[in-house]
Amino acid sequence: KKKPQVGSVLSDIMDNPFYQSLTNEDIQVRTDAVKGLADFAEQIGPQRTLDVLLPTLSDICIDDEDEVLAPLAVELGKFLPLVGGETHIQPVLYLLEGLAKSEETSVCQKAVASLSAIGAQLSEGVFESHFVSLVIRLAESEWFPPKVSACPLFADALKRSSDAKKEQLLPLYVQLCQDETPMVRRAAASNLKNIFPLLHPDVILKYFLDVYHLLAKDPQDSVRFIIVEVAASLASTFRAHNLGEKSLELVKPVVLACAEDRSWRVRYMVASNFVLIANGIGAEATQSLVYVFVNLLKDSEAEVRTAASGKISGVSALLDTQKVISSILPCVAGLVNDDSQQVRSALASDVLLLAPIFGNEGTSQHLLNIFLRLLRDDVPDVRLNIISKLDQVTKVIGLDKLSEHLIPAIIELAEDRQWRIRLSVIRYIPPLAKQLNVDFFTEKLGDLCFGWLEDSVSSIRKASVENLKDLTAVFGEAFAVNNVLPKIVELSKKTNYLHRMTVLLFISQVSPALSEAALNNHILPLALTLASDPVANIRFGAASALETLFPRLSAETKQKVVRPVLQTLNADKDIDVRLYAAQALKAL
Amino acid sequence: LFLTKNTPRAWIMSLGPDEFLARANGSHESTQQWEFSQMFGEDDETSQDESTDNWISSLSFDSTGAYLAVGYNCGQVVVLYQEDEHTYQLCCEFKSHNSEFDCLTSTEIEEKINAIEWYPFSGKNPQLMTCNDKTIKLFRVAMPNSDHDSGFPNARPRRVFQGGHAFNINSLAFNSDGETFISTDDLTINLWNVEIASEAFNIVNIKPDNMETLQEVITRSDFHPTSCNLFVYATSKGIMRMGDLRDSSLCDRPCKEFSDPAGAMGGFFEELVATISDCKFSPNGHFLLSRDYLSMKVWDLRKVNEPVQRIKFHEHLIPKLCDLYESDNIFDKFGCCWSGNSLQVMSGSYNGDFYICDAFQPGNITQLTLKANDSTWGQFDTSNKALHLDWHPKQDIISVGAKDCGYIYVRKDNVEDES
């Protein structure tokens, strides 16, 4: 983003370099310039913004490329104060209206967001005369892009409209819901969830009842699957007005129809929105719909089963435990063996969240076996998902029952051929460590943690150092000094220079967590030794590592012990070593 | 009441398949008269230029018929605009694709435009999609603002969809949802979202595990004009498979398979002439048209084991099949298309001939010949092949491309569709 420079004298804008770059031939120059528009407008003041800047922007809007127009739309959203307030906002709104008609969705979306932002700040009179009329014009356009843009703006318009004005606007919106192009119907349908909460149920019934049912039967699949979210929104709006029964009457048939729709995508939407729907219709009504959810868990299409599997805990939280045990758990037992690894993976991420619902005994009795099965799955992703959520279970039943199976599973994943899997395992070690005592941990997983320091993949080595830092935070300095540092010292004597690099990484990352005593007794000597390493990279790495230690070292140490070493490095034959050493000496 | 060229299209579209067939079968249209209207392209009879760079490789009307896009071997695309009933003027011209060198396979990727499809919903600035063997591009034809004098229509690239195909792309088709489209190569079909160029879903894959057992390739595909879930693809084995996107996320198992064993000619060339070179859904969505080397077949979507009509207009080629095989012409891929009212079909041939046939009236075939070069008159010219053609969706105006020239023909007493 270019920071515009404007003189303090009322100079001619035309000669201003920033202003000129707005119409530069090179599109990259224009794009960069446009991003600084708001700053520029602020500097030149409202008068010149209105008289000079906006007309230029108008020309740009007519013809320029989308890459320029999208950031332009963003900047225009900031222009209300920059044109001196709402009395002068009309030209800005006019430009944004033009941009909201673009075929390019990125431009439209930014224009709509800016219009919304400005609209929120307008006073009632101006809002009605300028903003609402703009929305109406977009909605009545003959082309489809403006109609699509109008849909999200209706919520803004309705929010601040009197009942009388609503009566004028709502029929227009209903028309958009029945537009002949699917794009408009999709936009209209998906914004219903923003509009329903603004209306009284009677008003919703008056205007939207028919169109709601029409959309649920739309020949376009992409419209039908939006209706699920709409149903959920409808349900919660009605419940908020204590019309739970009516809400169920409206929502249930649509949900049932969608759950059995021939299109798997529509059924998918029911599965992935099930918790939302359940929250909308309430716990009691949800009980009666459990069989729908169970059917989705058994759907023929794997994508649907995956979506449903991810919602098991969410749905179960709304039911009584007996119902979960009798209706849902039998399904889960089947899903553990599902053919699709996606399904099992989603299941693994979610099923552990059932533990808090079942409590200690319930978990042991009903869930433990499921966890253990998934922990032994063929696919690493599934096993990882179990491990990542284990704290949910150990909170409830403690670690003992699991550790016997858990530790071997972790070790197996930690040695997986794929480094990204090894990386994921490392990340779970510190949270796991919090639940174990230090001796148990060191005995079972210590070797693993130190082994990672020498992994062939550098991301693993980096992560392992971070891991040791976190473990130090969990177990305390004694652990670091007694268990970790000896390994680090060993590492610093290895012949492969990469291992010695890891030591330097350790020094800069972990030292902040150690006491000054540990620093002086263990870390400093290490760094000083590495300063005379045969490999130049190590030497200058050591110089920077020493620099990071300065805040924690005594003045005496720094002058008597560190300085001489740095001075030697300053005369090193390698130019980079001299550079870093000089930097460190300067910091001294 | 029988269906004629004057029957409003909107009403025709509302008929169910049986009612449509009943009325279509009964109509007896008088011989139609088509008139050459205009020609576009380089028609330099004296040119010694042997290069095929300027030859037309694809041709397509948009959903309103107001625009006609023509793609060339050299990667150029020309967009024409219907100025009045009979005339198309140049709207804009642009270079869609450049040739590229694929480093991985050490082959050249040609800039030839294999397919052009217009975005089905017309906006102020219409959009079209083009592709060469490997890359698909979406363009917007920006119309100058009416209050802005000095503007010319120009095509702006909007999106590039690449990396989706290991084999050569042969067709593109937009879904009626206005949001997605499919691209098809020899062995796979991908489903894309128009807004998202970074990912595609593979919905059909007929690649065998062992490529040496490869028997069949996909030649064309098309989306149903109104049902967002149905698409069809044709193969080199002369069959068409219909897929239903609703069934599952991977559509390897077709919901219907259209084949015509009874129509087989038999003999040495059977397999080669059975290859389907083009397939199109009818505008009213009830029928399918397929073009194989010797004929066109009209299929009722409800009947998979034989076509409703076999339109044989290439019988005169049968004795020449040997020669055509020697000259590789037997592999020529002729396009086909429907009239906007779903009553007629059209396809091209050699010698600059092309045929307009009643889809449901056996034998009612009109043969026309493109304005031929005098030098080839009388000879059988296999180089002058009308491979690419399209029919205006709302009027009886057709466009045919052969070699480097495009031709526009208008039906005499053409009535503009009021609906």
Coordinates of N, CA and C in Angstrom, one line a residue, chain A residues 321-474:
Chain A
T321 N -29.5 -39.4 27.8 CA -28.5 -40.4 27.6 C -29.1 -41.7 27.2
Q322 N -30.2 -42.1 27.7 CA -30.8 -43.4 27.4 C -31.1 -43.4 25.9
K323 N -31.6 -42.3 25.3 CA -31.9 -42.3 23.9 C -30.6 -42.4 23.1
V324 N -29.6 -41.8 23.6 CA -28.3 -41.8 22.8 C -27.8 -43.3 22.8
I325 N -27.9 -43.9 23.9 CA -27.4 -45.3 24.0 C -28.2 -46.2 23.1
S326 N -29.5 -46.0 23.1 CA -30.4 -47.0 22.4 C -30.4 -46.7 20.9
S327 N -30.3 -45.4 20.5 CA -30.5 -45.1 19.1 C -29.2 -44.8 18.4
I328 N -28.3 -44.0 19.0 CA -27.2 -43.5 18.3 C -25.9 -44.4 18.4
L329 N -25.7 -44.9 19.6 CA -24.5 -45.7 19.8 C -24.4 -47.0 18.9
P330 N -25.5 -47.7 18.7 CA -25.4 -48.8 17.8 C -24.9 -48.4 16.4
C331 N -25.3 -47.2 16.0 CA -24.8 -46.7 14.7 C -23.3 -46.5 14.7
V332 N -22.9 -45.9 15.8 CA -21.5 -45.5 16.0 C -20.6 -46.8 15.9
A333 N -21.1 -47.8 16.5 CA -20.4 -49.1 16.5 C -20.2 -49.5 15.1
G334 N -21.2 -49.3 14.2 CA -21.0 -49.7 12.8 C -20.1 -48.7 12.1
L335 N -20.1 -47.5 12.4 CA -19.3 -46.5 11.7 C -17.8 -46.7 11.9
V336 N -17.5 -47.3 13.1 CA -16.1 -47.5 13.4 C -15.5 -48.4 12.3
N337 N -16.3 -49.2 11.6 CA -15.8 -50.1 10.6 C -16.2 -49.6 9.2
D338 N -16.6 -48.4 9.1 CA -17.0 -47.9 7.8 C -15.9 -48.0 6.8
D339 N -16.3 -48.2 5.5 CA -15.3 -48.4 4.4 C -14.5 -47.1 4.2
S340 N -15.2 -46.0 4.4 CA -14.6 -44.8 4.0 C -13.7 -44.2 5.1
Q341 N -12.5 -43.9 4.8 CA -11.6 -43.4 5.9 C -12.1 -42.0 6.3
Q342 N -12.7 -41.3 5.4 CA -13.2 -39.9 5.7 C -14.2 -40.0 6.8
V343 N -15.1 -41.0 6.7 CA -16.1 -41.2 7.7 C -15.5 -41.5 9.1
R344 N -14.6 -42.4 9.1 CA -14.0 -42.8 10.4 C -13.2 -41.7 11.0
S345 N -12.6 -40.9 10.1 CA -11.8 -39.7 10.5 C -12.7 -38.7 11.2
A346 N -13.8 -38.4 10.6 CA -14.8 -37.5 11.2 C -15.3 -38.0 12.5
L347 N -15.6 -39.3 12.5 CA -16.1 -39.9 13.7 C -15.1 -39.8 14.8
A348 N -13.8 -40.0 14.5 CA -12.7 -40.0 15.5 C -12.6 -38.6 16.1
S349 N -12.8 -37.6 15.3 CA -12.7 -36.2 15.8 C -13.9 -35.9 16.7
D350 N -15.0 -36.5 16.6 CA -16.2 -36.1 17.3 C -16.6 -36.9 18.5
V351 N -16.3 -38.3 18.3 CA -16.9 -39.2 19.2 C -16.4 -39.0 20.7
L352 N -15.2 -38.6 20.8 CA -14.6 -38.4 22.1 C -15.4 -37.3 22.9
L353 N -16.0 -36.4 22.2 CA -16.8 -35.4 22.9 C -18.0 -35.9 23.6
L354 N -18.3 -37.2 23.4 CA -19.4 -37.8 24.1 C -19.1 -38.1 25.5
A355 N -17.8 -38.2 25.8 CA -17.3 -38.6 27.1 C -17.9 -37.7 28.3
P356 N -17.8 -36.4 28.1 CA -18.4 -35.6 29.2 C -19.9 -35.8 29.4
I357 N -20.5 -36.1 28.3 CA -22.0 -36.3 28.4 C -22.3 -37.6 29.2
F358 N -21.5 -38.6 29.0 CA -21.8 -39.9 29.6 C -21.2 -40.0 31.0
G359 N -20.3 -39.2 31.3 CA -19.7 -39.3 32.7 C -18.8 -40.5 32.8
N360 N -18.2 -40.7 33.9 CA -17.2 -41.7 34.2 C -17.6 -43.1 33.9
E361 N -18.7 -43.5 34.5 CA -19.1 -44.9 34.3 C -19.6 -45.1 32.9
G362 N -20.4 -44.2 32.5 CA -21.0 -44.3 31.2 C -19.9 -44.5 30.1
T363 N -18.9 -43.6 30.2 CA -17.8 -43.6 29.3 C -17.1 -45.0 29.3
S364 N -16.8 -45.5 30.5 CA -16.1 -46.7 30.6 C -16.9 -47.9 30.0
Q365 N -18.2 -47.8 30.2 CA -19.0 -48.9 29.8 C -19.3 -48.9 28.3
H366 N -19.6 -47.7 27.8 CA -20.1 -47.6 26.4 C -19.1 -47.1 25.4
L367 N -18.2 -46.3 25.8 CA -17.4 -45.5 24.8 C -16.0 -46.0 24.7
L368 N -15.5 -46.6 25.8 CA -14.1 -46.9 25.8 C -13.7 -47.8 24.7
N369 N -14.5 -48.8 24.4 CA -14.1 -49.8 23.3 C -14.1 -49.1 22.0
I370 N -15.0 -48.1 21.8 CA -15.0 -47.4 20.5 C -13.7 -46.6 20.3
F371 N -13.3 -46.0 21.4 CA -12.1 -45.2 21.3 C -10.9 -46.1 21.0
L372 N -10.8 -47.2 21.7 CA -9.7 -48.1 21.5 C -9.7 -48.6 20.1
R373 N -10.9 -49.0 19.5 CA -10.9 -49.5 18.1 C -10.4 -48.4 17.2
L374 N -10.8 -47.2 17.4 CA -10.3 -46.1 16.5 C -8.8 -45.8 16.6
L375 N -8.4 -46.1 17.8 CA -7.0 -45.8 18.1 C -6.1 -46.8 17.4
R376 N -6.7 -47.9 17.0 CA -6.0 -49.0 16.3 C -6.3 -49.0 14.8
D377 N -6.9 -47.9 14.3 CA -7.3 -47.9 12.9 C -6.1 -47.9 12.0
D378 N -6.3 -48.4 10.7 CA -5.2 -48.5 9.8 C -4.7 -47.1 9.4
V379 N -5.6 -46.2 9.3 CA -5.3 -44.9 8.7 C -4.7 -43.9 9.8
P380 N -3.6 -43.4 9.6 CA -3.0 -42.5 10.6 C -3.8 -41.3 11.0
D381 N -4.5 -40.8 10.0 CA -5.4 -39.6 10.3 C -6.4 -39.9 11.4
V382 N -7.0 -41.1 11.3 CA -8.0 -41.4 12.2 C -7.4 -41.5 13.6
R383 N -6.3 -42.2 13.7 CA -5.6 -42.3 15.0 C -5.2 -41.0 15.6
L384 N -4.8 -40.1 14.7 CA -4.4 -38.7 15.2 C -5.6 -38.0 15.7
N385 N -6.7 -38.1 15.1 CA -7.9 -37.4 15.5 C -8.3 -37.9 16.9
I386 N -8.1 -39.1 17.2 CA -8.4 -39.6 18.5 C -7.5 -39.0 19.5
I387 N -6.2 -39.1 19.2 CA -5.2 -38.6 20.2 C -5.4 -37.1 20.4
S388 N -5.8 -36.3 19.4 CA -5.9 -34.9 19.6 C -7.0 -34.5 20.6
K389 N -8.0 -35.4 20.7 CA -9.2 -35.0 21.6 C -9.1 -35.8 22.9
L390 N -8.1 -36.5 23.1 CA -8.0 -37.4 24.3 C -8.3 -36.7 25.6
D391 N -7.9 -35.4 25.7 CA -8.1 -34.7 27.0 C -9.6 -34.7 27.4
Q392 N -10.4 -34.8 26.4 CA -11.9 -34.8 26.7 C -12.2 -36.1 27.5
V393 N -11.5 -37.1 27.2 CA -11.8 -38.4 27.9 C -11.1 -38.5 29.2
T394 N -9.8 -38.1 29.2 CA -9.1 -38.2 30.4 C -9.6 -37.3 31.5
K395 N -10.2 -36.2 31.1 CA -10.9 -35.4 32.1 C -12.0 -36.2 32.8
V396 N -12.6 -37.1 32.1 CA -13.7 -37.9 32.7 C -13.2 -39.2 33.4
I397 N -12.4 -39.9 32.7 CA -12.1 -41.2 33.3 C -10.6 -41.4 33.7
G398 N -9.8 -40.3 33.5 CA -8.4 -40.5 33.9 C -7.6 -41.2 32.9
L399 N -6.4 -41.1 33.0 CA -5.5 -41.6 31.9 C -5.2 -43.1 32.0
D400 N -5.3 -43.6 33.3 CA -4.8 -45.0 33.5 C -5.3 -46.0 32.5
K401 N -6.7 -45.9 32.3 CA -7.3 -47.0 31.5 C -6.7 -46.9 30.1
L402 N -6.3 -45.7 29.7 CA -5.9 -45.5 28.3 C -4.5 -45.7 28.0
S403 N -3.7 -45.5 29.1 CA -2.2 -45.4 28.8 C -1.7 -46.6 28.2
E404 N -2.3 -47.7 28.6 CA -1.8 -49.0 28.2 C -1.9 -49.1 26.6
H405 N -2.9 -48.5 26.1 CA -3.1 -48.6 24.6 C -2.5 -47.3 24.0
L406 N -2.6 -46.3 24.7 CA -2.2 -45.0 24.2 C -0.7 -44.9 23.8
I407 N 0.1 -45.3 24.8 CA 1.5 -45.1 24.5 C 2.0 -45.9 23.3
P408 N 1.7 -47.1 23.1 CA 2.1 -47.8 21.9 C 1.6 -47.1 20.7
A409 N 0.4 -46.6 20.7 CA -0.2 -45.9 19.5 C 0.5 -44.7 19.2
I410 N 0.9 -43.9 20.2 CA 1.7 -42.7 20.0 C 3.0 -43.0 19.4
I411 N 3.7 -44.0 20.0 CA 5.0 -44.4 19.5 C 4.9 -44.8 18.0
E412 N 3.9 -45.5 17.7 CA 3.8 -46.0 16.3 C 3.6 -44.8 15.4
L413 N 2.8 -43.9 15.7 CA 2.5 -42.7 14.9 C 3.8 -41.8 14.9
A414 N 4.5 -41.8 16.0 CA 5.7 -40.9 16.0 C 6.8 -41.4 15.1
E415 N 6.7 -42.6 14.7 CA 7.7 -43.2 13.8 C 7.2 -43.4 12.4
D416 N 6.0 -42.8 12.1 CA 5.4 -43.0 10.8 C 6.3 -42.4 9.7
R417 N 6.2 -43.0 8.5 CA 7.0 -42.6 7.4 C 6.7 -41.2 7.0
Q418 N 5.5 -40.8 7.1 CA 5.1 -39.4 6.6 C 5.5 -38.4 7.7
W419 N 6.3 -37.4 7.4 CA 6.7 -36.5 8.4 C 5.6 -35.6 8.9
R420 N 4.6 -35.4 8.1 CA 3.5 -34.5 8.6 C 2.8 -35.2 9.8
I421 N 2.7 -36.5 9.7 CA 2.1 -37.3 10.8 C 2.9 -37.2 12.0
R422 N 4.2 -37.4 11.9 CA 5.2 -37.2 13.0 C 5.0 -35.9 13.6
L423 N 4.9 -34.8 12.8 CA 4.8 -33.5 13.3 C 3.5 -33.3 14.1
S424 N 2.4 -33.9 13.6 CA 1.1 -33.8 14.4 C 1.3 -34.4 15.8
V425 N 2.0 -35.5 15.8 CA 2.1 -36.2 17.1 C 2.9 -35.4 18.1
I426 N 3.9 -34.8 17.6 CA 4.8 -33.9 18.5 C 3.9 -32.9 19.2
R427 N 3.0 -32.3 18.4 CA 2.1 -31.3 19.0 C 1.3 -31.7 20.1
Y428 N 1.0 -33.0 20.2 CA 0.1 -33.5 21.3 C 0.9 -33.9 22.5
I429 N 2.2 -33.9 22.4 CA 3.0 -34.3 23.6 C 2.8 -33.4 24.8
P430 N 3.0 -32.1 24.7 CA 2.9 -31.3 25.9 C 1.5 -31.4 26.6
P431 N 0.4 -31.3 25.8 CA -0.9 -31.5 26.6 C -1.0 -32.8 27.3
L432 N -0.4 -33.9 26.6 CA -0.5 -35.2 27.2 C 0.4 -35.2 28.5
A433 N 1.6 -34.5 28.4 CA 2.5 -34.5 29.5 C 1.8 -33.9 30.7
K434 N 1.0 -33.0 30.5 CA 0.3 -32.3 31.7 C -0.4 -33.3 32.5
Q435 N -0.9 -34.4 31.9 CA -1.7 -35.4 32.6 C -0.8 -36.5 33.2
L436 N 0.5 -36.5 32.9 CA 1.3 -37.6 33.4 C 2.3 -37.1 34.4
N437 N 2.8 -38.0 35.3 CA 3.9 -37.5 36.1 C 5.2 -37.6 35.4
V438 N 6.2 -36.9 35.8 CA 7.4 -36.7 35.0 C 8.1 -38.0 34.8
D439 N 8.2 -38.9 35.9 CA 8.9 -40.1 35.7 C 8.3 -41.0 34.7
F440 N 7.0 -41.2 34.8 CA 6.2 -42.0 33.8 C 6.4 -41.5 32.4
F441 N 6.4 -40.2 32.3 CA 6.5 -39.6 31.0 C 7.9 -39.9 30.4
T442 N 8.9 -39.6 31.3 CA 10.3 -39.8 30.8 C 10.6 -41.2 30.4
E443 N 10.0 -42.1 31.2 CA 10.2 -43.5 31.0 C 9.6 -44.0 29.6
K444 N 8.4 -43.5 29.4 CA 7.7 -44.0 28.3 C 7.9 -43.2 27.0
L445 N 8.1 -42.0 27.1 CA 8.1 -41.1 25.9 C 9.3 -40.3 25.8
G446 N 10.2 -40.4 26.8 CA 11.4 -39.6 26.8 C 12.3 -39.8 25.5
D447 N 12.5 -41.1 25.3 CA 13.4 -41.4 24.1 C 12.8 -40.8 22.8
L448 N 11.5 -40.9 22.8 CA 10.8 -40.4 21.6 C 11.1 -38.9 21.4
C449 N 11.0 -38.2 22.5 CA 11.2 -36.7 22.4 C 12.6 -36.4 22.0
F450 N 13.6 -37.1 22.5 CA 15.0 -36.8 22.2 C 15.3 -37.3 20.8
G451 N 14.7 -38.4 20.4 CA 14.9 -39.0 19.1 C 14.5 -38.0 18.0
W452 N 13.4 -37.2 18.2 CA 13.0 -36.3 17.2 C 14.0 -35.2 17.0
L453 N 14.9 -34.9 17.9 CA 15.9 -33.9 17.7 C 16.8 -34.2 16.6
E454 N 16.9 -35.5 16.3 CA 17.8 -36.0 15.2 C 17.0 -36.4 14.0
D455 N 15.8 -36.1 13.9 CA 15.0 -36.5 12.7 C 15.6 -35.9 11.4
S456 N 15.4 -36.6 10.3 CA 16.0 -36.2 9.1 C 15.2 -35.0 8.5
V457 N 14.0 -34.7 9.0 CA 13.3 -33.6 8.4 C 13.4 -32.4 9.3
S458 N 13.8 -31.2 8.8 CA 14.1 -30.1 9.7 C 12.9 -29.5 10.4
S459 N 11.7 -29.6 9.8 CA 10.5 -29.2 10.5 C 10.3 -29.9 11.8
I460 N 10.6 -31.2 11.7 CA 10.5 -32.1 12.9 C 11.5 -31.6 14.0
R461 N 12.7 -31.4 13.5 CA 13.7 -31.0 14.5 C 13.3 -29.7 15.2
K462 N 12.8 -28.8 14.4 CA 12.3 -27.5 15.0 C 11.2 -27.7 15.9
A463 N 10.2 -28.5 15.5 CA 9.1 -28.8 16.4 C 9.5 -29.5 17.7
S464 N 10.5 -30.3 17.6 CA 10.9 -31.1 18.8 C 11.6 -30.1 19.8
V465 N 12.3 -29.1 19.3 CA 12.8 -28.1 20.2 C 11.7 -27.4 20.9
E466 N 10.7 -27.0 20.2 CA 9.6 -26.3 20.8 C 8.9 -27.2 21.8
N467 N 8.8 -28.5 21.5 CA 8.3 -29.4 22.4 C 9.0 -29.5 23.7
L468 N 10.3 -29.5 23.6 CA 11.1 -29.5 24.8 C 10.9 -28.2 25.6
K469 N 10.7 -27.1 24.9 CA 10.5 -25.9 25.7 C 9.1 -26.0 26.4
D470 N 8.1 -26.6 25.8 CA 6.8 -26.7 26.4 C 6.9 -27.7 27.6
L471 N 7.7 -28.8 27.4 CA 7.8 -29.7 28.4 C 8.5 -29.1 29.7
T472 N 9.5 -28.3 29.4 CA 10.1 -27.6 30.5 C 9.1 -26.8 31.3
A473 N 8.2 -26.1 30.6 CA 7.2 -25.4 31.2 C 6.3 -26.3 32.1
V474 N 6.0 -27.5 31.6 CA 5.1 -28.4 32.3 C 5.8 -29.0 33.5

